[in-house]
Amino acid sequence: MDIGRQIRIPTLVRIKRGALGRLGLYLRRTSCEISSQTGSGAGRGAGGGLGGQTGSRTSGGPVLVLTSPLPEPIAHKARSAISDAGVAIVDWIQIDNNEFEEAVRIFGHLPKKVGSIIGIGGGKALDTAKYVAFLAGKPYIAVPTSLSNDGFCSPQASLTFGGKRRSLPAVMPQGLVLDVGVCLAAPRSLWLSGVGDLVSKFTAVRDWKLAFHKTGEPVDDLAALLSDASVYQFLASPTFDEAGTALLGTALMLNGIAMEICGSSRPASGSEHLISHALDAFSRRPRLHGLQVGVASYIISRLQGKHTDAIAHLFHQTGFWEEVRKDPFSRAEWLEAVRMAPSVKEDFYTILSVRDRLPEIERMLDQDPLLRDCFTA
Amino acid sequence: MDIGRQIRIPTLVRIKRGALGRLGLYLRRTSCEISSQTGSGAGRGAGGGLGGQTGSRTSGGPVLVLTSPLPEPIAHKARSAISDAGVAIVDWIQIDNNEFEEAVRIFGHLPKKVGSIIGIGGGKALDTAKYVAFLAGKPYIAVPTSLSNDGFCSPQASLTFGGKRRSLPAVMPQGLVLDVGVCLAAPRSLWLSGVGDLVSKFTAVRDWKLAFHKTGEPVDDLAALLSDASVYQFLASPTFDEAGTALLGTALMLNGIAMEICGSSRPASGSEHLISHALDAFSRRPRLHGLQVGVASYIISRLQGKHTDAIAHLFHQTGFWEEVRKDPFSRAEWLEAVRMAPSVKEDFYTILSVRDRLPEIERMLDQDPLLRDCFTA
Amino acid sequence: MDIGRQIRIPTLVRIKRGALGRLGLYLRRTSCEISSQTGSGAGRGAGGGLGGQTGSRTSGGPVLVLTSPLPEPIAHKARSAISDAGVAIVDWIQIDNNEFEEAVRIFGHLPKKVGSIIGIGGGKALDTAKYVAFLAGKPYIAVPTSLSNDGFCSPQASLTFGGKRRSLPAVMPQGLVLDVGVCLAAPRSLWLSGVGDLVSKFTAVRDWKLAFHKTGEPVDDLAALLSDASVYQFLASPTFDEAGTALLGTALMLNGIAMEICGSSRPASGSEHLISHALDAFSRRPRLHGLQVGVASYIISRLQGKHTDAIAHLFHQTGFWEEVRKDPFSRAEWLEAVRMAPSVKEDFYTILSVRDRLPEIERMLDQDPLLRDCFTA
Amino acid sequence: MDIGRQIRIPTLVRIKRGALGRLGLYLRRTSCEISSQTGSGAGRGAGGGLGGQTGSRTSGGPVLVLTSPLPEPIAHKARSAISDAGVAIVDWIQIDNNEFEEAVRIFGHLPKKVGSIIGIGGGKALDTAKYVAFLAGKPYIAVPTSLSNDGFCSPQASLTFGGKRRSLPAVMPQGLVLDVGVCLAAPRSLWLSGVGDLVSKFTAVRDWKLAFHKTGEPVDDLAALLSDASVYQFLASPTFDEAGTALLGTALMLNGIAMEICGSSRPASGSEHLISHALDAFSRRPRLHGLQVGVASYIISRLQGKHTDAIAHLFHQTGFWEEVRKDPFSRAEWLEAVRMAPSVKEDFYTILSVRDRLPEIERMLDQDPLLRDCFTA
């Protein structure tokens, strides 16, 4: 019989202080809920979970894929949290890129008895780990150590393929362990980058609705509403402390689920991301994803005529503006990026598709007092 | 292969002004996505959807289950929206209760060629319609005409069984069509009841976490976080207008999804609901569910030491306090309800289970200036 | 992201000698795989499985629903197998009918802490147990003690509703424990009834294809092919011994899965079932479902011009003909049943819908040497 | 709420004569049931199916991946069947290997607007196409033109990775279109290879059960029973004609579903496959997979003491023995393969793991009259 519309969600979610130190415990507890997806002789009935219980021939312990370099205290805590819980780590791989080719290489050399893949660190390591898990058909656990973007709980992996950034289909994590203390201890610029990526949901959803009106591209209302809700939750208490970090982490996670709901990045990425992608492609010195995206969202929100005040206020409260002004963007590069943006993605209608927005944006950069110091002459 | 953890979500979601007038259109558009779940000769391949296309022997049109009395303009608009889209209504049933026995009776008399069940109106009609759809294995579309509680998009149905209120397992709606204009035109007290039900998520989640610490009952973090997020989204803009009503509707919907995620009502219902259920059981004149629950949430939040200010402020902004004060509750009945609350539900640990809270609450009713006029002597 | 087409299948399947004596063991082993579907405070994370582990507040033991009377040795073995494994039986209910109203009554009185429903015995108890589990949102384990029909592993429950037999949407069992020794020890007539029900898949699938050609009702090829496969598997070795009984049990189980695949009873039930249903409705003394259906299948196969020899040969090998001839059917009643059959089910095209088949069948009863002694004058 | 155990099955299944000529028709008909799994801007709501309807911006037509060389009449029929139905073919790729690296290359160059991947031809093209679809998150339709093995409907892809054959996690096809006429017109040796691969299910399942007894590796009874059933269905009528070919295709398809059920290749591959894999690795001239596997199954069945007669008889009926004897295997190579077999797969217990079986097999090759002419001295 028909089961209706279904989406995948993580089985294990922990967003709290001290979560990293309990990683092994979580793995053991959920070992009967999360089971290996495939592999010869590793059927579901095997009870082969994350824990790699002694005595079970068919289960296996986790392979860790970590950001390189990961601060030693974090690496050490992760390792001992797992070992102390009696879970044997099968392998330990450090990663300093997010290349498809590297993910394939790791996949090709995975030991036979892997029970799960755990990604620990920043976006690149997590996207690589997620993709390795996808290729291997193993459960994937995300352990982000900073909140710089919303990719840690989405069903896509952002990797370079032949040197070009692409968003590849992958799988939702089966687990998310987000240690609020660890993320708060990461450089504040990463936290602010997460804030910038979060507000882009406002402009992304507007672009999506615009696309529906202009091209008939369907909007998934549930995904759009959840995406919006995720921003509002954070707006209520956007403080750089544990509570605010937990909210930011939750908001970015819900965003990933919104992408899972509709099967595309539409609820999370619109014209503001096109500008950022363009910058990444040619800027002499690309900045943090979320810083680029955040400023671009502010700009786009003005074109869209909505959410500008909320974004401006949030950026003020959090210190986002200051962070950007410390190291302003290149005005010339941004104007070039705006020019390129509409052609970055095929068949992707946004407010930049309506007509040439360059003159308006040029005026904005000159006249908007909030933007002025964000750009060099 | 293992598919990971999955949840059911509605295929069709529309939360906007004028949605009721497009009901037929939505049914037609989604007829290829929502298909009948069962029934002899009505396989999925039948393309038998909501639309009841001519020529298909196996599909069927919708049966409407409506609140009695439903304001004639709404009933008329629903009917003509469906008919004008060329969808033949199979039957049209009016309901003024939410009795299990009545749902069974309707189920027993469903015509053979029903393609779906559409519930239109308030909570009782919607819960009945949802349960009929569950029994019949047919897709269910919820069309709430007010926002008085969070049951319209949950996988349970609140029905009386042998005269006793029970929360029965049912199915998630496959569609939610929420006309913001219609809900805004409903009595404001219903809207405020929805607000009261919404804030109870704060106290419910706290009770859940308390239960985990005291009894080991596991908390589903994802459900808890989504439940919290749903409240915050509304807090950001709790206005009695279209925008605020859309936010309230979205928040209540996300709450239903939180219940689907964890398979229980824990993220939506804690000790504040126990008090309300107790009142329903013996009060001479029970009030709107959400009004009771809202005031109880405020009280419980004080015991829990969290969210009190946010709730108080929201009640102030929305006029919730005024609504309650217009027709104050009976102090004696509430104290009796607090006394009964811990025994309303078996094996359900809340802050009321810790120790006798009656003296504290008695003092609160006497001394808290916000509560004082909410109760008669 | 879209997950593709999915069907539910049992998590636990055991078809072997001695399975009943290991029932408790199976329940314990699979307790981490099968979890309660719903209920306040009984989330999936609860680990609340079949086993009802000590210390878990939210899980619960099984309620047993048994055929009345069930031979005491079987009842005793089931009970002690469960208890010996340390699983506490919550309740123990005996059933001698398959009334919807009775299932509702049992559901209404289920203790709060039920973890699962186990049906043990014949078709009526199993269908009742399955429906109770459906209403309660609990996992259901089927433990058939005979193989008289293919309902034990299907997603429907055959119950009377207001005194009329109906096939109601329910759920697939999450477990099937079929003790080959127990089923072999049941009266041989029950085993033969299962054989009769099995061959009806041949004629049911033909009727389905006919319906497609005449009315466009879609055929689910996968369901139809699996249905056919299930018969062939048994034809290969249709012996009244353990091996043959295991094959028969497997075949009937695969049939249930075929129904799950297409969401209807089409692959399992065609015009031969219409004749049997008609007989059930008015015959002075209806016989075993599968005996009626088997003979009707043979008759229909002759009208369809296919599978007649295979059926005849199987009936010869297994002693099916002899069983029927021991207590022949009433010729008059059968002719009346053939007359009524086309109107038993609305919108259900079969070979009996093409034209009046009565004269042909009358001739068949007179002239076919295999049928002759199956009917009284 | 928990949904129970679920498996993925194809939405579209057609096993019949003339199916290839209706390929476009099938694609159009099922376009509303099979939707793209992912991709920017290509949500499920897009109605973006296989058909690539005009006017829908987000859907896309199919990319065809074909065996090179594919007989021109078949290629032509496929192409025109699709085009004549108004479905625009996006790309057309010919493949003469099954290299992981090649699948990645194709994936990397897929046009943006691909709606689905269709594999047409033999095992290599089909496995490549399946893997490309997996990487791209697109629906995959299998159109086998011969029945040489059971991989066309399984959730794994057999590819070489760095030159070494591996079975990689992939996805179940969402469609299977098997033209019985086309498969019957393929060289008979391919058909016989399919027969050889089919009977290996008998020995694979025995090895699985043996592994359970010796190592505790769990057996998924449902998968094992379905695997067995698939063989029996064919045994009932193993004729080299349309009926027999349809049965063989169905049996091999059900085998793929058995693998999906348990998430491993255990129900389809045991020690007989180890021998064949060893041969593939070093034989000077490896033969068709199924010819090797079939003979190995016969040998293993003798060690296992079960199914030998059934296999021998089937090989006799179908002409399998003759086919092998036309071009006998190398006795020396086979003995070497038997020696290597236990070490081909880590942690994979089979009858060859119990003790050294070489002497027994050597004797068998010398003395078994059926085997004698199958090997050169």
Coordinates of N, CA, C and O in Angstrom, one line a residue, chain A residues 96-154:
Chain A
D96 N 42.1 18.0 4.0 CA 42.2 19.4 3.9 C 41.6 20.0 2.6 O 41.9 21.1 2.2
N97 N 40.8 19.2 2.0 CA 40.1 19.7 0.8 C 38.7 19.1 0.7 O 38.3 18.3 1.6
N98 N 38.0 19.4 -0.3 CA 36.7 18.8 -0.5 C 36.5 18.4 -2.0 O 35.6 18.7 -2.7
E99 N 37.5 17.6 -2.4 CA 37.5 17.1 -3.8 C 36.8 15.8 -3.9 O 37.1 14.9 -3.2
F100 N 36.0 15.7 -4.9 CA 35.3 14.5 -5.3 C 36.3 13.4 -5.5 O 36.1 12.3 -5.0
E101 N 37.4 13.7 -6.1 CA 38.4 12.7 -6.4 C 39.0 12.1 -5.1 O 39.3 10.9 -5.0
E102 N 39.2 13.0 -4.1 CA 39.7 12.5 -2.9 C 38.7 11.6 -2.1 O 39.0 10.6 -1.5
A103 N 37.4 12.0 -2.2 CA 36.4 11.2 -1.6 C 36.3 9.8 -2.2 O 36.2 8.8 -1.5
V104 N 36.5 9.8 -3.5 CA 36.5 8.5 -4.2 C 37.7 7.7 -3.7 O 37.6 6.4 -3.5
R105 N 38.9 8.3 -3.6 CA 40.1 7.6 -3.2 C 39.9 7.0 -1.8 O 40.2 5.8 -1.5
I106 N 39.3 7.8 -0.9 CA 39.0 7.3 0.5 C 38.1 6.1 0.4 O 38.3 5.1 1.0
F107 N 37.0 6.3 -0.3 CA 36.0 5.2 -0.5 C 36.7 3.9 -1.0 O 36.5 2.8 -0.5
G108 N 37.6 4.1 -2.0 CA 38.3 2.9 -2.6 C 39.1 2.2 -1.6 O 39.4 1.0 -1.7
H109 N 39.6 2.9 -0.5 CA 40.5 2.2 0.4 C 39.9 2.0 1.8 O 40.5 1.6 2.7
L110 N 38.6 2.1 1.8 CA 37.9 1.8 3.1 C 38.1 0.4 3.5 O 38.0 -0.5 2.7
P111 N 38.5 0.1 4.8 CA 38.6 -1.2 5.2 C 37.2 -1.9 5.1 O 36.2 -1.3 5.1
K112 N 37.2 -3.2 5.0 CA 36.0 -4.0 4.8 C 35.0 -3.8 5.9 O 33.8 -3.8 5.6
K113 N 35.5 -3.8 7.1 CA 34.5 -3.9 8.2 C 34.1 -2.6 8.8 O 34.1 -2.4 10.0
V114 N 33.9 -1.6 8.0 CA 33.5 -0.3 8.5 C 32.0 -0.3 8.8 O 31.2 -0.8 8.0
G115 N 31.6 0.2 9.9 CA 30.2 0.2 10.3 C 29.6 1.6 10.0 O 28.4 1.6 9.8
S116 N 30.4 2.6 10.0 CA 29.8 4.0 9.8 C 31.0 4.9 9.5 O 32.1 4.6 9.7
I117 N 30.6 6.1 9.0 CA 31.5 7.1 8.7 C 31.2 8.3 9.6 O 30.0 8.7 9.7
I118 N 32.2 8.8 10.3 CA 31.9 10.0 11.2 C 32.8 11.2 10.6 O 34.0 11.0 10.5
G119 N 32.1 12.3 10.3 CA 32.9 13.4 9.9 C 33.0 14.4 11.0 O 32.0 14.7 11.7
I120 N 34.2 14.9 11.3 CA 34.4 15.8 12.4 C 35.2 17.0 11.9 O 36.2 16.9 11.3
G121 N 34.6 18.2 12.1 CA 35.4 19.4 11.8 C 34.5 20.4 11.0 O 33.4 20.6 11.3
G122 N 35.1 21.0 10.0 CA 34.5 22.0 9.2 C 33.8 21.5 7.9 O 33.8 20.2 7.7
G123 N 33.3 22.3 7.1 CA 32.5 22.0 6.0 C 33.2 21.0 5.0 O 32.6 20.0 4.6
K124 N 34.5 21.2 4.7 CA 35.1 20.4 3.7 C 35.2 18.9 4.2 O 34.9 18.0 3.5
A125 N 35.7 18.7 5.4 CA 35.8 17.4 5.9 C 34.4 16.7 6.0 O 34.2 15.5 5.7
L126 N 33.4 17.5 6.4 CA 32.1 16.9 6.6 C 31.5 16.6 5.2 O 30.8 15.5 5.1
D127 N 31.7 17.4 4.3 CA 31.1 17.1 2.9 C 31.8 15.9 2.4 O 31.2 15.0 1.7
T128 N 33.1 15.8 2.6 CA 33.9 14.6 2.1 C 33.4 13.4 2.8 O 33.1 12.3 2.2
A129 N 33.3 13.4 4.1 CA 32.8 12.3 4.9 C 31.4 11.8 4.5 O 31.1 10.7 4.3
K130 N 30.6 12.8 4.3 CA 29.2 12.5 3.8 C 29.2 11.8 2.5 O 28.5 10.8 2.3
Y131 N 30.0 12.2 1.6 CA 30.1 11.6 0.3 C 30.7 10.2 0.3 O 30.2 9.3 -0.4
V132 N 31.7 10.0 1.1 CA 32.3 8.7 1.3 C 31.2 7.8 1.8 O 31.0 6.6 1.3
A133 N 30.4 8.2 2.8 CA 29.4 7.4 3.4 C 28.3 7.0 2.3 O 27.8 5.9 2.2
F134 N 28.0 8.0 1.5 CA 27.0 7.8 0.4 C 27.6 6.7 -0.6 O 26.8 5.8 -0.9
L135 N 28.8 6.9 -1.0 CA 29.4 5.9 -1.9 C 29.4 4.5 -1.3 O 29.2 3.5 -1.9
A136 N 29.7 4.4 0.0 CA 29.9 3.2 0.7 C 28.6 2.6 1.2 O 28.6 1.4 1.7
G137 N 27.5 3.4 1.1 CA 26.3 2.9 1.7 C 26.3 2.7 3.2 O 25.7 1.7 3.7
K138 N 27.0 3.5 3.9 CA 27.2 3.4 5.3 C 26.5 4.5 6.0 O 26.4 5.6 5.4
P139 N 26.0 4.3 7.2 CA 25.5 5.5 8.0 C 26.5 6.6 8.2 O 27.7 6.2 8.4
Y140 N 26.1 7.8 8.2 CA 27.0 8.9 8.3 C 26.6 9.8 9.5 O 25.4 10.1 9.7
I141 N 27.6 10.1 10.3 CA 27.3 10.9 11.5 C 28.1 12.2 11.3 O 29.3 12.2 11.1
A142 N 27.4 13.3 11.4 CA 28.1 14.6 11.3 C 28.4 15.2 12.7 O 27.5 15.3 13.5
V143 N 29.7 15.6 12.8 CA 30.1 16.3 14.1 C 30.7 17.6 13.7 O 32.0 17.7 13.7
P144 N 29.9 18.6 13.4 CA 30.5 19.9 13.1 C 31.2 20.5 14.3 O 30.7 20.5 15.4
T145 N 32.3 21.2 14.0 CA 33.0 21.9 15.1 C 32.9 23.4 15.0 O 33.5 24.2 15.7
S146 N 32.2 23.8 13.9 CA 31.9 25.2 13.8 C 30.6 25.3 13.0 O 30.1 24.3 12.5
L147 N 30.0 26.5 12.9 CA 28.7 26.6 12.3 C 28.7 27.5 11.1 O 27.8 28.3 10.9
S148 N 29.7 27.4 10.3 CA 29.9 28.4 9.2 C 29.0 28.3 8.1 O 28.9 29.2 7.3
N149 N 28.2 27.2 7.9 CA 27.2 27.1 6.9 C 26.2 26.0 7.2 O 26.3 25.4 8.2
D150 N 25.2 25.9 6.3 CA 24.1 25.0 6.5 C 24.2 23.6 5.9 O 23.2 23.0 5.7
G151 N 25.4 23.3 5.5 CA 25.6 22.0 4.8 C 25.7 20.8 5.6 O 25.6 19.7 5.1
F152 N 25.8 20.9 6.9 CA 26.2 19.7 7.7 C 25.0 18.7 7.9 O 25.2 17.6 8.2
C153 N 23.8 19.2 7.6 CA 22.7 18.3 7.8 C 21.8 18.2 6.6 O 20.6 18.0 6.6
S154 N 22.4 18.4 5.4 CA 21.6 18.4 4.1 C 21.9 17.1 3.4 O 22.8 16.4 3.7

